[in-house]
Short mmCIF file of C-alpha atoms in Angstrom, two decimals:
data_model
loop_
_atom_site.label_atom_id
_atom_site.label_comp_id
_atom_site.label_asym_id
_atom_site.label_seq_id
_atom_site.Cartn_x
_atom_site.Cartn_y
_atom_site.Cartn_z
CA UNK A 275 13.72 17.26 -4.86
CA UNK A 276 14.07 20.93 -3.43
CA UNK A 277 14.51 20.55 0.26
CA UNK A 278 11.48 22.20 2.62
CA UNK A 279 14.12 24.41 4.54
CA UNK A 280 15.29 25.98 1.34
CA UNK A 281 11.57 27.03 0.75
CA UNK A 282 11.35 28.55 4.09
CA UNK A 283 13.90 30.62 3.49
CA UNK A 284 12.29 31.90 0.42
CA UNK A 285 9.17 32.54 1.86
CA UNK A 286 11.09 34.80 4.23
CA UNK A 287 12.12 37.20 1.55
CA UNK A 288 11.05 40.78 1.84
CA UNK A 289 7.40 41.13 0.54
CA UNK A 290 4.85 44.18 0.52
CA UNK A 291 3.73 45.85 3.67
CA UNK A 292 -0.08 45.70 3.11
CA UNK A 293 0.46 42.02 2.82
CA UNK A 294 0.19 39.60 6.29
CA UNK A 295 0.25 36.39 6.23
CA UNK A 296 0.43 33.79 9.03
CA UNK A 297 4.05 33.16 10.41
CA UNK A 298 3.66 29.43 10.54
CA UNK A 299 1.41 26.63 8.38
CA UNK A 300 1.45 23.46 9.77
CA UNK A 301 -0.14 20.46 7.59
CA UNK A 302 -1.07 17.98 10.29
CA UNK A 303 -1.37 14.19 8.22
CA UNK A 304 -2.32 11.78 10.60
CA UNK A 305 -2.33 9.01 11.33
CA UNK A 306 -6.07 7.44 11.15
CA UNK A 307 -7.31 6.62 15.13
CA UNK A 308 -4.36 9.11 16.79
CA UNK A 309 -7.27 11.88 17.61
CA UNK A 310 -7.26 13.85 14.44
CA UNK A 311 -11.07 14.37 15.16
CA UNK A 312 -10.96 15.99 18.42
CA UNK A 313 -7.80 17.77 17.07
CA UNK A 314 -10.27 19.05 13.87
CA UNK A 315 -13.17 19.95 16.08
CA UNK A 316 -10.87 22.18 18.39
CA UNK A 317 -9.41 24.12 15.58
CA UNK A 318 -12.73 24.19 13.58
CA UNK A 319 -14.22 26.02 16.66
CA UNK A 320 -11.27 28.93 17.23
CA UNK A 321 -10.66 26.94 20.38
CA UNK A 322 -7.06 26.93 19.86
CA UNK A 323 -5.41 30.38 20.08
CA UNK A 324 -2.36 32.20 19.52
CA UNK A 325 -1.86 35.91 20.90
CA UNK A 326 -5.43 36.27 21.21
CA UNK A 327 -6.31 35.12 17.59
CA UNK A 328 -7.46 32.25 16.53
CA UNK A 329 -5.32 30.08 14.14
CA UNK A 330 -6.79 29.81 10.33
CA UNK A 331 -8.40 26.78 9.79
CA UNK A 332 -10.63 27.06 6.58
CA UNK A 333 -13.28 24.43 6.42
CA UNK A 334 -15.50 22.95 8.40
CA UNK A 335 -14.09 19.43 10.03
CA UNK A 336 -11.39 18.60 8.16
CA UNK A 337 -9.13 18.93 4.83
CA UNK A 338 -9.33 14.85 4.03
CA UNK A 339 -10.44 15.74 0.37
CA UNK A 340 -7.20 16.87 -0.16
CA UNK A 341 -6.26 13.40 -0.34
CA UNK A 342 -8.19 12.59 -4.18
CA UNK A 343 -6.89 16.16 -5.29
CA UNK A 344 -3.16 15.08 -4.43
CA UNK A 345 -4.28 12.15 -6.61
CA UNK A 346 -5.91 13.83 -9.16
CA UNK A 347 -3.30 16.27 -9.51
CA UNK A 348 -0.44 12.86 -9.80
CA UNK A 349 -2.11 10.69 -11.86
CA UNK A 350 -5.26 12.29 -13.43
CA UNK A 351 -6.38 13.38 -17.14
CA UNK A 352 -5.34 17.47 -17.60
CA UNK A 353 -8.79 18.54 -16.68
CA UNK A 354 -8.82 16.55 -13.30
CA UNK A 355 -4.82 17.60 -12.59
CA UNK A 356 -5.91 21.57 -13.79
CA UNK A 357 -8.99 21.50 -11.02
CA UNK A 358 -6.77 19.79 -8.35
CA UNK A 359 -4.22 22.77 -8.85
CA UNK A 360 -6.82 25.17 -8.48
CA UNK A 361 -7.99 23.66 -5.51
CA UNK A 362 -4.65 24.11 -3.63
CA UNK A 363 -4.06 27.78 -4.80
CA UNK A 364 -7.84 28.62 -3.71
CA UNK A 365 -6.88 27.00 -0.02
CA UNK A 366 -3.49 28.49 -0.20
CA UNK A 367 -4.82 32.10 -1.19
CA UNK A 368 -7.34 31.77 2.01
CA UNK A 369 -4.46 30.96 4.57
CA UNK A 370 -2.14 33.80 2.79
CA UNK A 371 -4.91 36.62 3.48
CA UNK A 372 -6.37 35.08 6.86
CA UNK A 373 -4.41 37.29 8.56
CA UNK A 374 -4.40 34.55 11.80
CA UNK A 375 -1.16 34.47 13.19
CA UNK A 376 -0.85 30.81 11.90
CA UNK A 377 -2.44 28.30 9.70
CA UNK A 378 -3.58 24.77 10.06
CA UNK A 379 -4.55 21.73 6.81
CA UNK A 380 -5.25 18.79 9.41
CA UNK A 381 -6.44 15.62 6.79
CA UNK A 382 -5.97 12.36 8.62
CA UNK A 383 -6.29 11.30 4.83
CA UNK A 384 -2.84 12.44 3.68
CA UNK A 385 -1.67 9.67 5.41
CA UNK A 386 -2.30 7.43 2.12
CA UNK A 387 -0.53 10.15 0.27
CA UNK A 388 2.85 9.18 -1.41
CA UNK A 389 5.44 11.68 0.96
CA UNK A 390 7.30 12.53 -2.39
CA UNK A 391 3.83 13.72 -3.74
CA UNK A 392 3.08 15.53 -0.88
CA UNK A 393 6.13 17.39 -0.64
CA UNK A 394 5.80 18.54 -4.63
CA UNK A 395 2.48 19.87 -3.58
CA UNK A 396 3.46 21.65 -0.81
CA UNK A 397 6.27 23.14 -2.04
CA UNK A 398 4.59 23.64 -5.20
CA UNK A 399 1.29 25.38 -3.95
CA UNK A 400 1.96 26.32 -0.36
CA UNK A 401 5.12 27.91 0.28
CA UNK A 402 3.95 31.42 0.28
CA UNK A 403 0.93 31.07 2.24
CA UNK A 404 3.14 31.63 5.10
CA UNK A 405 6.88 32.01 6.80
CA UNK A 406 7.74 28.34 7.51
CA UNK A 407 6.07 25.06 6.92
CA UNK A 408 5.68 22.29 9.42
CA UNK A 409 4.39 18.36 9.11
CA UNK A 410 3.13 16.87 11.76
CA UNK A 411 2.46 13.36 12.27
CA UNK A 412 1.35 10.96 14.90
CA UNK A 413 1.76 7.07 15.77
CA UNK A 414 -0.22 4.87 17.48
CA UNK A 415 1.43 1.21 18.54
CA UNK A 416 0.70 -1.25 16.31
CA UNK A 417 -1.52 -3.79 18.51
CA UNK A 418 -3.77 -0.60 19.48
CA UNK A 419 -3.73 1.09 15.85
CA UNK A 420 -4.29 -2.24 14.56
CA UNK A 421 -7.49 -3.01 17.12
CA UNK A 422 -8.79 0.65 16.31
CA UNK A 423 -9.02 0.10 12.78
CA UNK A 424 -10.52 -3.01 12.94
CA UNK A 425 -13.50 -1.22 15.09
CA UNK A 426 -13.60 1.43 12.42
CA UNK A 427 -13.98 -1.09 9.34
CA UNK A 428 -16.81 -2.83 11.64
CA UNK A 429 -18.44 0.32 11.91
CA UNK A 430 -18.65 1.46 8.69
CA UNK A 431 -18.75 -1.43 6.94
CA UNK A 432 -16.06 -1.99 5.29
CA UNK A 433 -14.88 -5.53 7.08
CA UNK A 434 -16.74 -7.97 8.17
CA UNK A 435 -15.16 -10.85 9.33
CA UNK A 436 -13.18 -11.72 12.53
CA UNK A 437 -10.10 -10.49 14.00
CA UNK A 438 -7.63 -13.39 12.77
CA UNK A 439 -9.17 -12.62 9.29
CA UNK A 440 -8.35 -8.80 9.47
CA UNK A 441 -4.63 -9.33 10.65
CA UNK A 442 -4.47 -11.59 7.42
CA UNK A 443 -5.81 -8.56 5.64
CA UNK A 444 -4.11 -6.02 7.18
CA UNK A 445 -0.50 -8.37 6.61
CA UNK A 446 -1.20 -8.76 3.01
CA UNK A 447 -1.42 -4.69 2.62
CA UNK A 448 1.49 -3.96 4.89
CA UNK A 449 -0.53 -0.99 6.62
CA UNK A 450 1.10 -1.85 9.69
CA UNK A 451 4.87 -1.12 8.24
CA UNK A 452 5.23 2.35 9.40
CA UNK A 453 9.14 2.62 9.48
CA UNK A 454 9.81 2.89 5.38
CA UNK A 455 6.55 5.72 4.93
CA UNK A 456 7.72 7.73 8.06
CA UNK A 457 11.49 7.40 6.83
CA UNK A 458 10.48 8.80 3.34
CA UNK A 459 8.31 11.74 4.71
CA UNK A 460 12.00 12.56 6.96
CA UNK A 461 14.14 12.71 3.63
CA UNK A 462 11.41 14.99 1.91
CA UNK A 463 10.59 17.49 4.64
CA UNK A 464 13.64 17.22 6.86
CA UNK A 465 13.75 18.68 10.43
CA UNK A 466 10.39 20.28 9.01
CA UNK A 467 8.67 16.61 9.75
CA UNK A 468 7.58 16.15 13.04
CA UNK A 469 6.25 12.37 14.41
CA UNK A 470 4.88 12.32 17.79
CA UNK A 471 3.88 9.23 19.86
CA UNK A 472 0.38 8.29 19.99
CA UNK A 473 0.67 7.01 23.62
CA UNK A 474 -1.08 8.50 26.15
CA UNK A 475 1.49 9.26 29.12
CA UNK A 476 3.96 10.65 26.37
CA UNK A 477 1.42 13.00 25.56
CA UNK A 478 1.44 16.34 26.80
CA UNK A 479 -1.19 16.86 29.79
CA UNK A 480 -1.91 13.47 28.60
CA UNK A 481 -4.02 15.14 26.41
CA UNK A 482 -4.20 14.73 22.59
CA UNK A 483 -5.07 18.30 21.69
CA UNK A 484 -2.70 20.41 24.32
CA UNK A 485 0.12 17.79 22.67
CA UNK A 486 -0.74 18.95 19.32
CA UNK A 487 -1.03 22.77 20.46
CA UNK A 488 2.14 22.72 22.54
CA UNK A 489 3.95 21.36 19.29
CA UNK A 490 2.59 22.63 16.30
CA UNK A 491 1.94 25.62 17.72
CA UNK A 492 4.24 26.75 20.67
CA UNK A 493 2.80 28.93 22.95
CA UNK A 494 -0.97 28.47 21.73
CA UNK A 495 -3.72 28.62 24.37
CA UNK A 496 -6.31 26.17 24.64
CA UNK A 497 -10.26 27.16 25.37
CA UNK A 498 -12.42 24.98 27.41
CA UNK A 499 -13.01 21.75 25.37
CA UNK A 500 -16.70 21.35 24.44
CA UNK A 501 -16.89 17.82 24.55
CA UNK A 502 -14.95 14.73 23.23
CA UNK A 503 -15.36 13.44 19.90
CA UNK A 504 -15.03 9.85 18.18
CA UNK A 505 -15.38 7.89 21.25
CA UNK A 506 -13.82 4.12 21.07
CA UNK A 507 -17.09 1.81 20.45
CA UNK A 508 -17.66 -1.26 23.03
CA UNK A 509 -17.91 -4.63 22.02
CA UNK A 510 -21.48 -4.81 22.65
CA UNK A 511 -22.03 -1.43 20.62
CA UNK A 512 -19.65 -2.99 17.73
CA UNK A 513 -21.30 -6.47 17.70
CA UNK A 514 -24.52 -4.59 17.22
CA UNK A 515 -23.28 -2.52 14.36
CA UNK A 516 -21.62 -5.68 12.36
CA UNK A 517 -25.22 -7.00 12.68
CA UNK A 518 -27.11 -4.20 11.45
CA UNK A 519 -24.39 -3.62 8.94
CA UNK A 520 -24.76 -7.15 7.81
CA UNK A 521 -28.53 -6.44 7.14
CA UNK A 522 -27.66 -3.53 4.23
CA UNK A 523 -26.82 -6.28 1.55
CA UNK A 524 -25.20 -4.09 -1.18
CA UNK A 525 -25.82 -1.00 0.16
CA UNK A 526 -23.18 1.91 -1.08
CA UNK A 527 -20.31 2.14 1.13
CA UNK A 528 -21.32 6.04 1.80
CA UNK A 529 -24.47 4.97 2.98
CA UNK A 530 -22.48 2.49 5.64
CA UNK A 531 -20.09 4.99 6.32
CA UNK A 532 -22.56 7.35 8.06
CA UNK A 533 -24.77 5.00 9.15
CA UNK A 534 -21.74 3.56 11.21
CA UNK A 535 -20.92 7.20 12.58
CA UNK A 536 -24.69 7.91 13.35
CA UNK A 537 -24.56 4.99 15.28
CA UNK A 538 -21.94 6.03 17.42
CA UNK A 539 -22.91 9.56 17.71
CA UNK A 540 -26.09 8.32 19.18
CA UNK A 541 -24.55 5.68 21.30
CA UNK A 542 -22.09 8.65 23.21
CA UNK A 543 -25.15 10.77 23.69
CA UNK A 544 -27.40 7.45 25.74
CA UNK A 545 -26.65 6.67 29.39
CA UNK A 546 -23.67 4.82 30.22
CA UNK A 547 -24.74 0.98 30.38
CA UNK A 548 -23.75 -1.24 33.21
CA UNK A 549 -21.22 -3.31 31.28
CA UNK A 550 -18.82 -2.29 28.80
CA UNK A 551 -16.68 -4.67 27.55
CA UNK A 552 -13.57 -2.98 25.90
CA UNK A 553 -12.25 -4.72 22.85
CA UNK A 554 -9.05 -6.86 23.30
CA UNK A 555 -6.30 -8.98 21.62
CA UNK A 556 -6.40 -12.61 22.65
CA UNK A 557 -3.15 -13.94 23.15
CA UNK A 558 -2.54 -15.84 20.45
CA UNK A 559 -3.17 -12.97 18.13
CA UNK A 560 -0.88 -10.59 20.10
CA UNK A 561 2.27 -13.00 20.09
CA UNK A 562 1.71 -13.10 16.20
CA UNK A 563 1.25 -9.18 15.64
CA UNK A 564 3.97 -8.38 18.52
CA UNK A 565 6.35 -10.89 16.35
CA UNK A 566 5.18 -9.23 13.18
CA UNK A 567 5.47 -5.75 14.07
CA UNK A 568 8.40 -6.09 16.47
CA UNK A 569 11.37 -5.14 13.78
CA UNK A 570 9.28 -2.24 12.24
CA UNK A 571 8.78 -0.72 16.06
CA UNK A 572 12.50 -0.55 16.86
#
């Protein structure tokens, strides 16, 4: 596997004048529930700045369908694998000629991407869209990453049982071992992976977005924020949503999906109620996922 910092290297080479391309690309991955959505809505509005120009970020929210292209392009027919490659040149030629001073692919979905497949595409698509290549990632403790996800599966319908029965779930796919992924995206991108804590007083300004800013992009100015985005649903809100999402029957998934965010879009924009009752662990369940998690964490 041709190490990252090699490719850096040889994207530095000489190149023609009339040519400009940003001086950094950084590929933000994840994880799901560390803030990727405010981080996407921040960049998608030119609210993040370097030297007076915005950074590059082609699309409109997010790069997440990069994540069946990566597979298409691993494990699909020649047609499928041709289109995937074309895909990454097309986004690869649009950062290249931007002519930002930087470059961002933020996909919360490349989390689910193999790191040994993500570092062939990379280095096999992106190198010379610009003069070094970053990875960022962050990390949320397990109990709270754990908790968040089950509130997202409630929401969009993907779960619908109780807590005990999604830590059973959640056990049996081993979504909560982080230590072997993170350790295999380290040997494939070297000091050009970066993991940052998804813990709120570790966070710089305490803020996810000046965090991701002041690392990815060092010296980047932030604009006013225009709001917050993805707000944690209550457990009155999420009890409500498990109902209504109970009353679909076999409706598609992408039909639950936006139903679920609809929901909570509307939800942010009503009144604050009186009572808000934040979703929680009970005991039991935390002595079991601290004892599970505990070895993966150190």
């Amino acid at each position: 596997m041709k190490p990252l910092k090699s490719l850096v290297r040889a994207a530095k080479r000489p190149r023609a004048a009339a040519r400009t391309r940003p001086a950094r690309l950084v590929i933000h991955i994840g994880d799901h529930k560390t803030g990727s959505t405010s981080i996407q809505y921040a960049f998608a509005r030119g609210q993040v700045r370097l030297g007076g120009a915005a950074v590059a970020y082609p699309t409109k929210l997010n790069h997440s369908f990069l994540r069946k292209q990566c597979s298409a392009y691993a494990n699909g027919a020649a047609p499928a694998r041709a289109a995937a490659e074309e895909v990454f040149r097309r986004l690869a030629r649009r950062i290249a000629t931007s002519g930002a001073p930087a470059a961002l692919i933020s996909a919360e979905a490349l989390e689910n991407v193999p790191p040994g497949l993500l570092h062939e595409v990379v280095t096999g698509f992106f190198a010379e869209a610009a003069d070094e290549i970053r990875v960022v990632a962050y990390v949320r403790p397990h109990a709270a990453r754990f908790l968040s996800n089950y509130a997202e599966q409630i929401k969009i319908g993907s779960f619908a049982g109780d807590l005990e029965a999604y830590f059973a779930h959640v056990q049996d796919k081993g979504r909560l071992d982080y230590q072997p992924r993170f350790a295999a995206h380290r040997a494939a991108f070297g000091d050009a992976f970066l993991l940052r804590p998804m813990i709120r007083e570790q966070l710089t300004g305490g803020d996810i977005l000046a965090d991701f800013a002041a690392h990815a992009f060092p010296g980047a100015e932030l604009a006013p924020a225009a709001g917050t985005a993805n707000e944690s649903l209550s457990l009155e809100d999420l009890m409500r949503l498990k109902l209504l999402q109970a009353r679909l029957g076999d409706a598609p998934q992408k039909l639950r999906h936006a139903l679920g965010w609809e929901f909570a879009r509307l939800v942010a924009d009503l009144p604050p109620p009186q009572s808000r009752t934040r979703l929680q662990l009970h005991a039991g369940l935390a002595g079991r996922l601290h004892e599970a998690c505990l070895a993966d964490a150190r």
